[in-house]
């Protein structure tokens, strides 16, 4: 056991010595680039920047190159609006989960909490705007519970042909998770809202390959225009030829009426209209499919596989 401890101490000292020999990372972008490496040893950083948001064990630091998420477990956390010098270590271990940890914080000045920047969803860039405080407007086209976190639900926010998930705390939508998802579908799907939150290029945690999204768990949501009282009053899905996929995505909600002639999976079915046109439907999260032989009206968002139109994020009612 004693020999094992000696070996462990020697390895630790070697790691520290290696870190001291490496050049110091001097910007938020440098930390992000270094953490993007498949595997990177511990390396020192020293950054001067503005603290834009703080969390329980971390904070966002912004400089002229961008923004980085810094762990603050070992220091007294700064406040939003503080201009600071942060010294610490960054690494990407063999597990593949990068980290950057502050070891020293030097306060230069204090100031007001940085405001949200007004940006359209189409303007957001995954790398340039990572961890930026943004204010964006769009239409909620779907709402669903987070299958990995019982405290979180998602709204799917759309502006034109761009759709981005928005993470919200379930208490914003209701008391229970199932109630929250149902209430959000009833009250928010179809509404135009403004969200003030943090744009992130990936959803952290157990999801290793996902994103981008807007984190609203510490932000705000304002309803600009309520959802329509009758979503099935949307225009019909007319048969227009020679539309580009981009034009189809910008059409907005559309309806079809007809006979359910096929049902498969958990959320898919086929509707035969009176005109003999077949329209494939994919239901929104949480919606149960109709039975074969039912006559129903469907409202959803048009999409195309380049050969035909179909409806996604859809809901239906039996006629």
PDB file of C-alpha atoms in Angstrom:
ATOM      1  CA  UNK A   1       0.000   0.000   0.000  1.00  0.00           C
ATOM      2  CA  UNK A   2       2.875   2.369   0.849  1.00  0.00           C
ATOM      3  CA  UNK A   3       4.516   1.748  -2.524  1.00  0.00           C
ATOM      4  CA  UNK A   4       1.201   2.475  -4.263  1.00  0.00           C
ATOM      5  CA  UNK A   5       0.927   5.832  -2.465  1.00  0.00           C
ATOM      6  CA  UNK A   6       4.484   6.746  -3.445  1.00  0.00           C
ATOM      7  CA  UNK A   7       3.736   5.955  -7.114  1.00  0.00           C
ATOM      8  CA  UNK A   8       0.514   8.011  -6.975  1.00  0.00           C
ATOM      9  CA  UNK A   9       2.335  11.004  -5.488  1.00  0.00           C
ATOM     10  CA  UNK A  10       5.046  10.782  -8.133  1.00  0.00           C
ATOM     11  CA  UNK A  11       2.425  10.685 -10.916  1.00  0.00           C
ATOM     12  CA  UNK A  12       0.655  13.743  -9.450  1.00  0.00           C
ATOM     13  CA  UNK A  13       3.906  15.667  -9.171  1.00  0.00           C
ATOM     14  CA  UNK A  14       4.751  14.730 -12.740  1.00  0.00           C
ATOM     15  CA  UNK A  15       1.356  15.986 -13.941  1.00  0.00           C
ATOM     16  CA  UNK A  16       1.813  19.309 -12.132  1.00  0.00           C
ATOM     17  CA  UNK A  17       5.327  19.695 -13.506  1.00  0.00           C
ATOM     18  CA  UNK A  18       4.061  18.948 -17.025  1.00  0.00           C
ATOM     19  CA  UNK A  19       1.288  21.562 -16.633  1.00  0.00           C
ATOM     20  CA  UNK A  20       3.798  24.170 -15.488  1.00  0.00           C
ATOM     21  CA  UNK A  21       5.893  23.574 -18.602  1.00  0.00           C
ATOM     22  CA  UNK A  22       2.958  24.054 -20.983  1.00  0.00           C
ATOM     23  CA  UNK A  23       2.167  27.571 -22.311  1.00  0.00           C
ATOM     24  CA  UNK A  24      -0.561  29.377 -20.402  1.00  0.00           C
ATOM     25  CA  UNK A  25      -3.963  29.576 -22.150  1.00  0.00           C
ATOM     26  CA  UNK A  26      -4.845  33.259 -22.410  1.00  0.00           C
ATOM     27  CA  UNK A  27      -8.430  33.487 -23.682  1.00  0.00           C
ATOM     28  CA  UNK A  28     -11.856  31.878 -23.504  1.00  0.00           C
ATOM     29  CA  UNK A  29     -11.479  30.667 -27.094  1.00  0.00           C
ATOM     30  CA  UNK A  30      -8.123  29.071 -26.210  1.00  0.00           C
ATOM     31  CA  UNK A  31      -9.753  27.133 -23.362  1.00  0.00           C
ATOM     32  CA  UNK A  32     -12.572  25.943 -25.633  1.00  0.00           C
ATOM     33  CA  UNK A  33     -10.135  24.915 -28.364  1.00  0.00           C
ATOM     34  CA  UNK A  34      -7.958  23.078 -25.856  1.00  0.00           C
ATOM     35  CA  UNK A  35     -10.961  21.322 -24.335  1.00  0.00           C
ATOM     36  CA  UNK A  36     -12.030  20.259 -27.835  1.00  0.00           C
ATOM     37  CA  UNK A  37      -8.986  17.982 -28.012  1.00  0.00           C
ATOM     38  CA  UNK A  38      -9.724  14.271 -27.740  1.00  0.00           C
ATOM     39  CA  UNK A  39      -7.389  14.070 -24.746  1.00  0.00           C
ATOM     40  CA  UNK A  40      -5.405  16.930 -23.201  1.00  0.00           C
ATOM     41  CA  UNK A  41      -3.324  17.045 -19.992  1.00  0.00           C
ATOM     42  CA  UNK A  42      -3.909  19.651 -17.305  1.00  0.00           C
ATOM     43  CA  UNK A  43      -2.772  23.054 -18.554  1.00  0.00           C
ATOM     44  CA  UNK A  44      -2.797  26.453 -16.820  1.00  0.00           C
ATOM     45  CA  UNK A  45      -4.886  29.383 -17.979  1.00  0.00           C
ATOM     46  CA  UNK A  46      -5.073  33.048 -17.063  1.00  0.00           C
ATOM     47  CA  UNK A  47      -7.961  35.087 -18.486  1.00  0.00           C
ATOM     48  CA  UNK A  48      -9.241  38.609 -17.989  1.00  0.00           C
ATOM     49  CA  UNK A  49     -12.938  38.933 -18.686  1.00  0.00           C
ATOM     50  CA  UNK A  50     -16.499  39.734 -17.658  1.00  0.00           C
ATOM     51  CA  UNK A  51     -18.641  37.363 -15.616  1.00  0.00           C
ATOM     52  CA  UNK A  52     -22.012  37.172 -17.398  1.00  0.00           C
ATOM     53  CA  UNK A  53     -23.816  34.493 -15.358  1.00  0.00           C
ATOM     54  CA  UNK A  54     -23.147  32.425 -12.257  1.00  0.00           C
ATOM     55  CA  UNK A  55     -24.462  29.013 -11.251  1.00  0.00           C
ATOM     56  CA  UNK A  56     -24.185  26.855  -8.142  1.00  0.00           C
ATOM     57  CA  UNK A  57     -20.699  25.549  -8.970  1.00  0.00           C
ATOM     58  CA  UNK A  58     -19.615  27.404 -12.108  1.00  0.00           C
ATOM     59  CA  UNK A  59     -19.818  30.695 -14.001  1.00  0.00           C
ATOM     60  CA  UNK A  60     -19.570  32.028 -17.548  1.00  0.00           C
ATOM     61  CA  UNK A  61     -16.584  34.223 -18.345  1.00  0.00           C
ATOM     62  CA  UNK A  62     -16.615  36.366 -21.494  1.00  0.00           C
ATOM     63  CA  UNK A  63     -13.691  38.098 -23.188  1.00  0.00           C
ATOM     64  CA  UNK A  64     -13.130  39.452 -26.700  1.00  0.00           C
ATOM     65  CA  UNK A  65     -12.619  35.920 -28.085  1.00  0.00           C
ATOM     66  CA  UNK A  66     -15.839  34.373 -26.765  1.00  0.00           C
ATOM     67  CA  UNK A  67     -17.132  32.714 -23.614  1.00  0.00           C
ATOM     68  CA  UNK A  68     -16.064  29.761 -21.455  1.00  0.00           C
ATOM     69  CA  UNK A  69     -17.711  27.863 -18.626  1.00  0.00           C
ATOM     70  CA  UNK A  70     -15.415  27.890 -15.585  1.00  0.00           C
ATOM     71  CA  UNK A  71     -15.781  25.667 -12.547  1.00  0.00           C
ATOM     72  CA  UNK A  72     -15.807  27.649  -9.333  1.00  0.00           C
ATOM     73  CA  UNK A  73     -15.851  24.990  -6.605  1.00  0.00           C
ATOM     74  CA  UNK A  74     -12.426  25.959  -5.252  1.00  0.00           C
ATOM     75  CA  UNK A  75     -12.862  29.739  -5.164  1.00  0.00           C
ATOM     76  CA  UNK A  76     -15.301  32.288  -3.871  1.00  0.00           C
ATOM     77  CA  UNK A  77     -17.583  32.717  -6.888  1.00  0.00           C
ATOM     78  CA  UNK A  78     -17.698  36.139  -8.559  1.00  0.00           C
ATOM     79  CA  UNK A  79     -20.951  37.940  -9.377  1.00  0.00           C
ATOM     80  CA  UNK A  80     -22.498  38.788 -12.769  1.00  0.00           C
ATOM     81  CA  UNK A  81     -21.047  42.103 -13.931  1.00  0.00           C
ATOM     82  CA  UNK A  82     -17.692  41.538 -12.221  1.00  0.00           C
ATOM     83  CA  UNK A  83     -14.597  42.099 -14.317  1.00  0.00           C
ATOM     84  CA  UNK A  84     -12.001  39.625 -13.089  1.00  0.00           C
ATOM     85  CA  UNK A  85      -8.699  37.876 -13.713  1.00  0.00           C
ATOM     86  CA  UNK A  86      -9.169  34.109 -13.480  1.00  0.00           C
ATOM     87  CA  UNK A  87      -6.256  31.725 -13.012  1.00  0.00           C
ATOM     88  CA  UNK A  88      -6.799  27.992 -13.126  1.00  0.00           C
ATOM     89  CA  UNK A  89      -6.327  24.694 -14.939  1.00  0.00           C
ATOM     90  CA  UNK A  90      -8.038  23.130 -17.968  1.00  0.00           C
ATOM     91  CA  UNK A  91      -7.904  19.558 -19.226  1.00  0.00           C
ATOM     92  CA  UNK A  92      -9.666  16.826 -21.181  1.00  0.00           C
ATOM     93  CA  UNK A  93      -9.088  13.499 -19.376  1.00  0.00           C
ATOM     94  CA  UNK A  94      -9.385  10.039 -20.901  1.00  0.00           C
ATOM     95  CA  UNK A  95     -13.115  10.033 -20.059  1.00  0.00           C
ATOM     96  CA  UNK A  96     -13.580  12.696 -22.756  1.00  0.00           C
ATOM     97  CA  UNK A  97     -15.361  15.170 -20.442  1.00  0.00           C
ATOM     98  CA  UNK A  98     -13.452  18.499 -20.631  1.00  0.00           C
ATOM     99  CA  UNK A  99     -13.194  20.820 -17.651  1.00  0.00           C
ATOM    100  CA  UNK A 100     -11.783  24.201 -16.683  1.00  0.00           C
ATOM    101  CA  UNK A 101     -11.442  25.018 -12.991  1.00  0.00           C
ATOM    102  CA  UNK A 102     -10.674  28.381 -11.390  1.00  0.00           C
ATOM    103  CA  UNK A 103      -7.998  28.346  -8.676  1.00  0.00           C
ATOM    104  CA  UNK A 104      -7.702  32.101  -8.129  1.00  0.00           C
ATOM    105  CA  UNK A 105     -10.035  35.041  -8.774  1.00  0.00           C
ATOM    106  CA  UNK A 106      -8.814  38.637  -8.769  1.00  0.00           C
ATOM    107  CA  UNK A 107     -11.577  41.269  -8.853  1.00  0.00           C
ATOM    108  CA  UNK A 108     -10.821  44.278 -11.092  1.00  0.00           C
ATOM    109  CA  UNK A 109     -14.187  46.050 -10.989  1.00  0.00           C
ATOM    110  CA  UNK A 110     -17.906  45.530 -10.512  1.00  0.00           C
ATOM    111  CA  UNK A 111     -20.807  46.480 -12.755  1.00  0.00           C
ATOM    112  CA  UNK A 112     -24.424  45.768 -13.644  1.00  0.00           C
ATOM    113  CA  UNK A 113     -25.576  42.331 -14.715  1.00  0.00           C
ATOM    114  CA  UNK A 114     -24.947  42.028 -18.485  1.00  0.00           C
ATOM    115  CA  UNK A 115     -28.149  42.274 -20.563  1.00  0.00           C
ATOM    116  CA  UNK A 116     -29.537  39.732 -23.018  1.00  0.00           C
ATOM    117  CA  UNK A 117     -28.693  40.385 -26.673  1.00  0.00           C
ATOM    118  CA  UNK A 118     -31.594  40.428 -29.116  1.00  0.00           C
ATOM    119  CA  UNK A 119     -30.901  37.805 -31.806  1.00  0.00           C
ATOM    120  CA  UNK A 120     -33.061  35.881 -34.277  1.00  0.00           C
ATOM    121  CA  UNK A 121     -32.806  32.104 -34.150  1.00  0.00           C
ATOM    122  CA  UNK A 122     -31.428  32.148 -37.697  1.00  0.00           C
ATOM    123  CA  UNK A 123     -28.572  34.414 -36.578  1.00  0.00           C
ATOM    124  CA  UNK A 124     -27.251  32.049 -33.919  1.00  0.00           C
ATOM    125  CA  UNK A 125     -23.967  30.290 -34.633  1.00  0.00           C
ATOM    126  CA  UNK A 126     -23.024  27.232 -32.571  1.00  0.00           C
ATOM    127  CA  UNK A 127     -19.386  28.219 -32.084  1.00  0.00           C
ATOM    128  CA  UNK A 128     -19.472  32.008 -32.145  1.00  0.00           C
ATOM    129  CA  UNK A 129     -22.493  32.357 -29.849  1.00  0.00           C
ATOM    130  CA  UNK A 130     -21.833  29.485 -27.451  1.00  0.00           C
ATOM    131  CA  UNK A 131     -22.864  30.579 -23.907  1.00  0.00           C
ATOM    132  CA  UNK A 132     -24.095  33.980 -25.137  1.00  0.00           C
ATOM    133  CA  UNK A 133     -26.971  35.650 -23.273  1.00  0.00           C
ATOM    134  CA  UNK A 134     -29.681  35.966 -25.920  1.00  0.00           C
ATOM    135  CA  UNK A 135     -33.234  37.214 -26.320  1.00  0.00           C
ATOM    136  CA  UNK A 136     -35.080  35.453 -29.165  1.00  0.00           C
ATOM    137  CA  UNK A 137     -38.642  35.261 -30.427  1.00  0.00           C
ATOM    138  CA  UNK A 138     -40.443  32.390 -32.110  1.00  0.00           C
ATOM    139  CA  UNK A 139     -43.491  30.133 -32.226  1.00  0.00           C
ATOM    140  CA  UNK A 140     -43.751  27.104 -29.944  1.00  0.00           C
ATOM    141  CA  UNK A 141     -44.415  24.103 -32.183  1.00  0.00           C
ATOM    142  CA  UNK A 142     -44.035  21.332 -29.606  1.00  0.00           C
ATOM    143  CA  UNK A 143     -43.582  20.721 -25.879  1.00  0.00           C
ATOM    144  CA  UNK A 144     -42.384  17.570 -24.160  1.00  0.00           C
ATOM    145  CA  UNK A 145     -40.870  16.277 -20.943  1.00  0.00           C
ATOM    146  CA  UNK A 146     -37.137  15.631 -20.674  1.00  0.00           C
ATOM    147  CA  UNK A 147     -36.670  11.846 -20.568  1.00  0.00           C
ATOM    148  CA  UNK A 148     -33.318  12.240 -18.766  1.00  0.00           C
ATOM    149  CA  UNK A 149     -34.154  14.861 -16.116  1.00  0.00           C
ATOM    150  CA  UNK A 150     -37.421  14.945 -14.183  1.00  0.00           C
ATOM    151  CA  UNK A 151     -36.947  18.634 -13.347  1.00  0.00           C
ATOM    152  CA  UNK A 152     -36.768  19.792 -16.981  1.00  0.00           C
ATOM    153  CA  UNK A 153     -39.183  20.086 -19.899  1.00  0.00           C
ATOM    154  CA  UNK A 154     -38.512  21.278 -23.442  1.00  0.00           C
ATOM    155  CA  UNK A 155     -40.313  23.684 -25.746  1.00  0.00           C
ATOM    156  CA  UNK A 156     -39.464  23.541 -29.442  1.00  0.00           C
ATOM    157  CA  UNK A 157     -39.166  27.153 -30.631  1.00  0.00           C
ATOM    158  CA  UNK A 158     -39.414  27.916 -34.336  1.00  0.00           C
ATOM    159  CA  UNK A 159     -38.693  31.009 -36.400  1.00  0.00           C
ATOM    160  CA  UNK A 160     -39.096  30.490 -40.138  1.00  0.00           C
ATOM    161  CA  UNK A 161     -37.395  27.190 -40.948  1.00  0.00           C
ATOM    162  CA  UNK A 162     -35.155  27.189 -37.857  1.00  0.00           C
ATOM    163  CA  UNK A 163     -36.275  25.267 -34.761  1.00  0.00           C
ATOM    164  CA  UNK A 164     -34.291  25.101 -31.494  1.00  0.00           C
ATOM    165  CA  UNK A 165     -35.181  23.321 -28.227  1.00  0.00           C
ATOM    166  CA  UNK A 166     -35.635  25.512 -25.150  1.00  0.00           C
ATOM    167  CA  UNK A 167     -35.022  23.924 -21.737  1.00  0.00           C
ATOM    168  CA  UNK A 168     -37.336  25.170 -18.980  1.00  0.00           C
ATOM    169  CA  UNK A 169     -37.887  24.122 -15.384  1.00  0.00           C
ATOM    170  CA  UNK A 170     -41.063  22.113 -14.978  1.00  0.00           C
ATOM    171  CA  UNK A 171     -42.421  24.455 -12.290  1.00  0.00           C
ATOM    172  CA  UNK A 172     -42.644  27.103 -15.002  1.00  0.00           C
ATOM    173  CA  UNK A 173     -45.243  24.946 -16.734  1.00  0.00           C
ATOM    174  CA  UNK A 174     -46.997  23.122 -13.905  1.00  0.00           C
ATOM    175  CA  UNK A 175     -46.672  21.127 -10.692  1.00  0.00           C
ATOM    176  CA  UNK A 176     -46.215  17.608 -12.011  1.00  0.00           C
ATOM    177  CA  UNK A 177     -44.124  16.551 -14.987  1.00  0.00           C
ATOM    178  CA  UNK A 178     -47.032  14.989 -16.860  1.00  0.00           C
ATOM    179  CA  UNK A 179     -49.211  17.993 -16.005  1.00  0.00           C
ATOM    180  CA  UNK A 180     -46.437  20.344 -17.149  1.00  0.00           C
ATOM    181  CA  UNK A 181     -46.153  18.692 -20.533  1.00  0.00           C
ATOM    182  CA  UNK A 182     -49.936  18.650 -20.969  1.00  0.00           C
ATOM    183  CA  UNK A 183     -50.311  22.279 -19.868  1.00  0.00           C
ATOM    184  CA  UNK A 184     -47.523  23.457 -22.132  1.00  0.00           C
ATOM    185  CA  UNK A 185     -49.035  21.663 -25.105  1.00  0.00           C
ATOM    186  CA  UNK A 186     -52.446  23.161 -24.344  1.00  0.00           C
ATOM    187  CA  UNK A 187     -51.380  26.702 -23.523  1.00  0.00           C
ATOM    188  CA  UNK A 188     -48.074  27.279 -25.310  1.00  0.00           C
ATOM    189  CA  UNK A 189     -48.043  25.224 -28.514  1.00  0.00           C
ATOM    190  CA  UNK A 190     -48.896  27.726 -31.221  1.00  0.00           C
ATOM    191  CA  UNK A 191     -48.061  30.741 -29.053  1.00  0.00           C
ATOM    192  CA  UNK A 192     -45.452  33.311 -30.043  1.00  0.00           C
ATOM    193  CA  UNK A 193     -43.042  33.788 -27.151  1.00  0.00           C
ATOM    194  CA  UNK A 194     -39.883  35.675 -26.244  1.00  0.00           C
ATOM    195  CA  UNK A 195     -37.195  33.788 -24.348  1.00  0.00           C
ATOM    196  CA  UNK A 196     -34.282  35.307 -22.445  1.00  0.00           C
ATOM    197  CA  UNK A 197     -31.698  32.621 -21.803  1.00  0.00           C
ATOM    198  CA  UNK A 198     -28.292  31.159 -22.572  1.00  0.00           C
ATOM    199  CA  UNK A 199     -27.545  29.709 -25.998  1.00  0.00           C
ATOM    200  CA  UNK A 200     -25.417  26.571 -25.867  1.00  0.00           C
ATOM    201  CA  UNK A 201     -23.969  24.468 -28.665  1.00  0.00           C
ATOM    202  CA  UNK A 202     -24.651  21.230 -26.768  1.00  0.00           C
ATOM    203  CA  UNK A 203     -26.848  19.853 -24.025  1.00  0.00           C
ATOM    204  CA  UNK A 204     -24.525  18.856 -21.194  1.00  0.00           C
ATOM    205  CA  UNK A 205     -24.849  15.861 -18.904  1.00  0.00           C
ATOM    206  CA  UNK A 206     -25.383  12.310 -20.106  1.00  0.00           C
ATOM    207  CA  UNK A 207     -26.154  13.444 -23.673  1.00  0.00           C
ATOM    208  CA  UNK A 208     -22.774  13.468 -25.391  1.00  0.00           C
ATOM    209  CA  UNK A 209     -23.892  14.353 -28.933  1.00  0.00           C
ATOM    210  CA  UNK A 210     -26.778  16.795 -28.882  1.00  0.00           C
ATOM    211  CA  UNK A 211     -27.606  20.445 -29.293  1.00  0.00           C
ATOM    212  CA  UNK A 212     -27.731  23.336 -29.799  1.00  0.00           C
ATOM    213  CA  UNK A 213     -30.388  24.579 -27.402  1.00  0.00           C
ATOM    214  CA  UNK A 214     -31.423  27.588 -25.304  1.00  0.00           C
ATOM    215  CA  UNK A 215     -31.141  27.161 -21.550  1.00  0.00           C
ATOM    216  CA  UNK A 216     -34.051  28.925 -19.882  1.00  0.00           C
ATOM    217  CA  UNK A 217     -33.685  27.245 -16.484  1.00  0.00           C
ATOM    218  CA  UNK A 218     -32.384  30.545 -15.088  1.00  0.00           C
ATOM    219  CA  UNK A 219     -34.037  32.804 -17.664  1.00  0.00           C
ATOM    220  CA  UNK A 220     -37.462  34.243 -18.446  1.00  0.00           C
ATOM    221  CA  UNK A 221     -40.318  33.575 -20.877  1.00  0.00           C
ATOM    222  CA  UNK A 222     -42.888  36.101 -22.108  1.00  0.00           C
ATOM    223  CA  UNK A 223     -45.958  35.283 -24.206  1.00  0.00           C
ATOM    224  CA  UNK A 224     -46.226  37.823 -27.030  1.00  0.00           C
ATOM    225  CA  UNK A 225     -49.231  36.246 -28.742  1.00  0.00           C
ATOM    226  CA  UNK A 226     -51.274  33.458 -27.115  1.00  0.00           C
ATOM    227  CA  UNK A 227     -51.850  30.165 -28.868  1.00  0.00           C
ATOM    228  CA  UNK A 228     -54.959  30.123 -31.088  1.00  0.00           C
ATOM    229  CA  UNK A 229     -58.141  29.016 -29.332  1.00  0.00           C
ATOM    230  CA  UNK A 230     -58.785  26.489 -32.113  1.00  0.00           C
ATOM    231  CA  UNK A 231     -55.527  25.191 -33.660  1.00  0.00           C
ATOM    232  CA  UNK A 232     -57.571  23.165 -36.158  1.00  0.00           C
ATOM    233  CA  UNK A 233     -58.715  26.422 -37.795  1.00  0.00           C
ATOM    234  CA  UNK A 234     -55.348  26.576 -39.602  1.00  0.00           C
ATOM    235  CA  UNK A 235     -55.437  26.590 -43.442  1.00  0.00           C
ATOM    236  CA  UNK A 236     -55.628  23.317 -45.311  1.00  0.00           C
ATOM    237  CA  UNK A 237     -52.558  21.626 -46.757  1.00  0.00           C
ATOM    238  CA  UNK A 238     -53.113  22.597 -50.383  1.00  0.00           C
ATOM    239  CA  UNK A 239     -51.374  20.696 -53.141  1.00  0.00           C
ATOM    240  CA  UNK A 240     -48.830  23.179 -54.462  1.00  0.00           C
ATOM    241  CA  UNK A 241     -46.122  21.833 -56.706  1.00  0.00           C
ATOM    242  CA  UNK A 242     -42.544  22.993 -57.194  1.00  0.00           C
ATOM    243  CA  UNK A 243     -42.038  24.393 -53.712  1.00  0.00           C
ATOM    244  CA  UNK A 244     -38.519  24.253 -52.320  1.00  0.00           C
ATOM    245  CA  UNK A 245     -37.997  22.442 -48.981  1.00  0.00           C
ATOM    246  CA  UNK A 246     -37.271  25.839 -47.412  1.00  0.00           C
ATOM    247  CA  UNK A 247     -40.616  27.209 -48.623  1.00  0.00           C
ATOM    248  CA  UNK A 248     -42.399  24.134 -47.235  1.00  0.00           C
ATOM    249  CA  UNK A 249     -40.806  24.578 -43.808  1.00  0.00           C
ATOM    250  CA  UNK A 250     -41.919  28.216 -43.708  1.00  0.00           C
ATOM    251  CA  UNK A 251     -45.585  27.423 -44.459  1.00  0.00           C
ATOM    252  CA  UNK A 252     -46.713  27.335 -40.828  1.00  0.00           C
ATOM    253  CA  UNK A 253     -49.389  24.986 -39.416  1.00  0.00           C
ATOM    254  CA  UNK A 254     -51.693  23.258 -41.906  1.00  0.00           C
ATOM    255  CA  UNK A 255     -54.598  20.817 -41.651  1.00  0.00           C
ATOM    256  CA  UNK A 256     -55.780  17.706 -43.465  1.00  0.00           C
ATOM    257  CA  UNK A 257     -59.010  15.732 -43.087  1.00  0.00           C
ATOM    258  CA  UNK A 258     -59.590  12.122 -43.980  1.00  0.00           C
ATOM    259  CA  UNK A 259     -59.647   8.432 -43.149  1.00  0.00           C
ATOM    260  CA  UNK A 260     -56.871   6.765 -41.154  1.00  0.00           C
ATOM    261  CA  UNK A 261     -55.761   3.889 -43.412  1.00  0.00           C
ATOM    262  CA  UNK A 262     -52.547   2.850 -41.626  1.00  0.00           C
ATOM    263  CA  UNK A 263     -50.995   3.199 -38.166  1.00  0.00           C
ATOM    264  CA  UNK A 264     -47.450   2.213 -37.216  1.00  0.00           C
ATOM    265  CA  UNK A 265     -44.943   2.788 -34.478  1.00  0.00           C
ATOM    266  CA  UNK A 266     -46.020   4.960 -31.577  1.00  0.00           C
ATOM    267  CA  UNK A 267     -46.746   8.233 -33.386  1.00  0.00           C
ATOM    268  CA  UNK A 268     -47.167   7.637 -37.130  1.00  0.00           C
ATOM    269  CA  UNK A 269     -50.219   7.111 -39.308  1.00  0.00           C
ATOM    270  CA  UNK A 270     -51.489   7.670 -42.848  1.00  0.00           C
ATOM    271  CA  UNK A 271     -54.525   9.778 -43.794  1.00  0.00           C
ATOM    272  CA  UNK A 272     -56.468   9.300 -47.055  1.00  0.00           C
ATOM    273  CA  UNK A 273     -58.165  12.542 -48.081  1.00  0.00           C
ATOM    274  CA  UNK A 274     -61.337  12.752 -50.174  1.00  0.00           C
ATOM    275  CA  UNK A 275     -59.156  13.776 -53.104  1.00  0.00           C
ATOM    276  CA  UNK A 276     -57.395  10.364 -52.756  1.00  0.00           C
ATOM    277  CA  UNK A 277     -54.184  12.068 -51.626  1.00  0.00           C
ATOM    278  CA  UNK A 278     -52.270  10.167 -48.941  1.00  0.00           C
ATOM    279  CA  UNK A 279     -50.629  12.280 -46.241  1.00  0.00           C
ATOM    280  CA  UNK A 280     -48.188  10.792 -43.729  1.00  0.00           C
ATOM    281  CA  UNK A 281     -48.472  12.173 -40.185  1.00  0.00           C
ATOM    282  CA  UNK A 282     -46.013  12.124 -37.290  1.00  0.00           C
ATOM    283  CA  UNK A 283     -47.590  13.149 -34.002  1.00  0.00           C
ATOM    284  CA  UNK A 284     -46.114  15.497 -31.414  1.00  0.00           C
ATOM    285  CA  UNK A 285     -44.525  14.073 -28.279  1.00  0.00           C
ATOM    286  CA  UNK A 286     -47.076  12.686 -25.848  1.00  0.00           C
ATOM    287  CA  UNK A 287     -49.897  12.377 -28.393  1.00  0.00           C
ATOM    288  CA  UNK A 288     -51.531   8.954 -28.789  1.00  0.00           C
ATOM    289  CA  UNK A 289     -52.257   7.826 -32.391  1.00  0.00           C
ATOM    290  CA  UNK A 290     -55.822   7.293 -33.698  1.00  0.00           C
ATOM    291  CA  UNK A 291     -57.175   3.872 -34.542  1.00  0.00           C
ATOM    292  CA  UNK A 292     -57.347   2.423 -38.035  1.00  0.00           C
ATOM    293  CA  UNK A 293     -60.591   3.397 -39.764  1.00  0.00           C
ATOM    294  CA  UNK A 294     -61.174   6.639 -37.838  1.00  0.00           C
ATOM    295  CA  UNK A 295     -62.053   9.840 -39.665  1.00  0.00           C
ATOM    296  CA  UNK A 296     -60.127  12.755 -38.213  1.00  0.00           C
ATOM    297  CA  UNK A 297     -58.796  16.248 -38.709  1.00  0.00           C
ATOM    298  CA  UNK A 298     -55.040  16.707 -38.286  1.00  0.00           C
ATOM    299  CA  UNK A 299     -53.061  19.908 -37.703  1.00  0.00           C
ATOM    300  CA  UNK A 300     -49.275  19.920 -37.992  1.00  0.00           C
ATOM    301  CA  UNK A 301     -46.246  21.447 -39.644  1.00  0.00           C
ATOM    302  CA  UNK A 302     -45.492  20.585 -43.275  1.00  0.00           C
ATOM    303  CA  UNK A 303     -42.248  18.941 -44.295  1.00  0.00           C
ATOM    304  CA  UNK A 304     -41.134  17.080 -47.400  1.00  0.00           C
ATOM    305  CA  UNK A 305     -38.942  14.170 -48.471  1.00  0.00           C
ATOM    306  CA  UNK A 306     -38.670  15.867 -51.918  1.00  0.00           C
ATOM    307  CA  UNK A 307     -41.469  13.682 -53.342  1.00  0.00           C
ATOM    308  CA  UNK A 308     -44.505  14.419 -51.157  1.00  0.00           C
ATOM    309  CA  UNK A 309     -45.718  16.601 -48.316  1.00  0.00           C
ATOM    310  CA  UNK A 310     -46.288  15.268 -44.814  1.00  0.00           C
ATOM    311  CA  UNK A 311     -47.169  16.722 -41.400  1.00  0.00           C
ATOM    312  CA  UNK A 312     -44.969  16.524 -38.296  1.00  0.00           C
ATOM    313  CA  UNK A 313     -45.382  17.724 -34.686  1.00  0.00           C
ATOM    314  CA  UNK A 314     -49.058  17.041 -35.325  1.00  0.00           C
ATOM    315  CA  UNK A 315     -52.231  16.717 -33.266  1.00  0.00           C
ATOM    316  CA  UNK A 316     -55.616  15.328 -34.324  1.00  0.00           C
ATOM    317  CA  UNK A 317     -59.249  15.247 -33.335  1.00  0.00           C
ATOM    318  CA  UNK A 318     -61.853  12.698 -34.364  1.00  0.00           C
ATOM    319  CA  UNK A 319     -64.618  14.039 -36.561  1.00  0.00           C
TER     320      UNK A 319
END
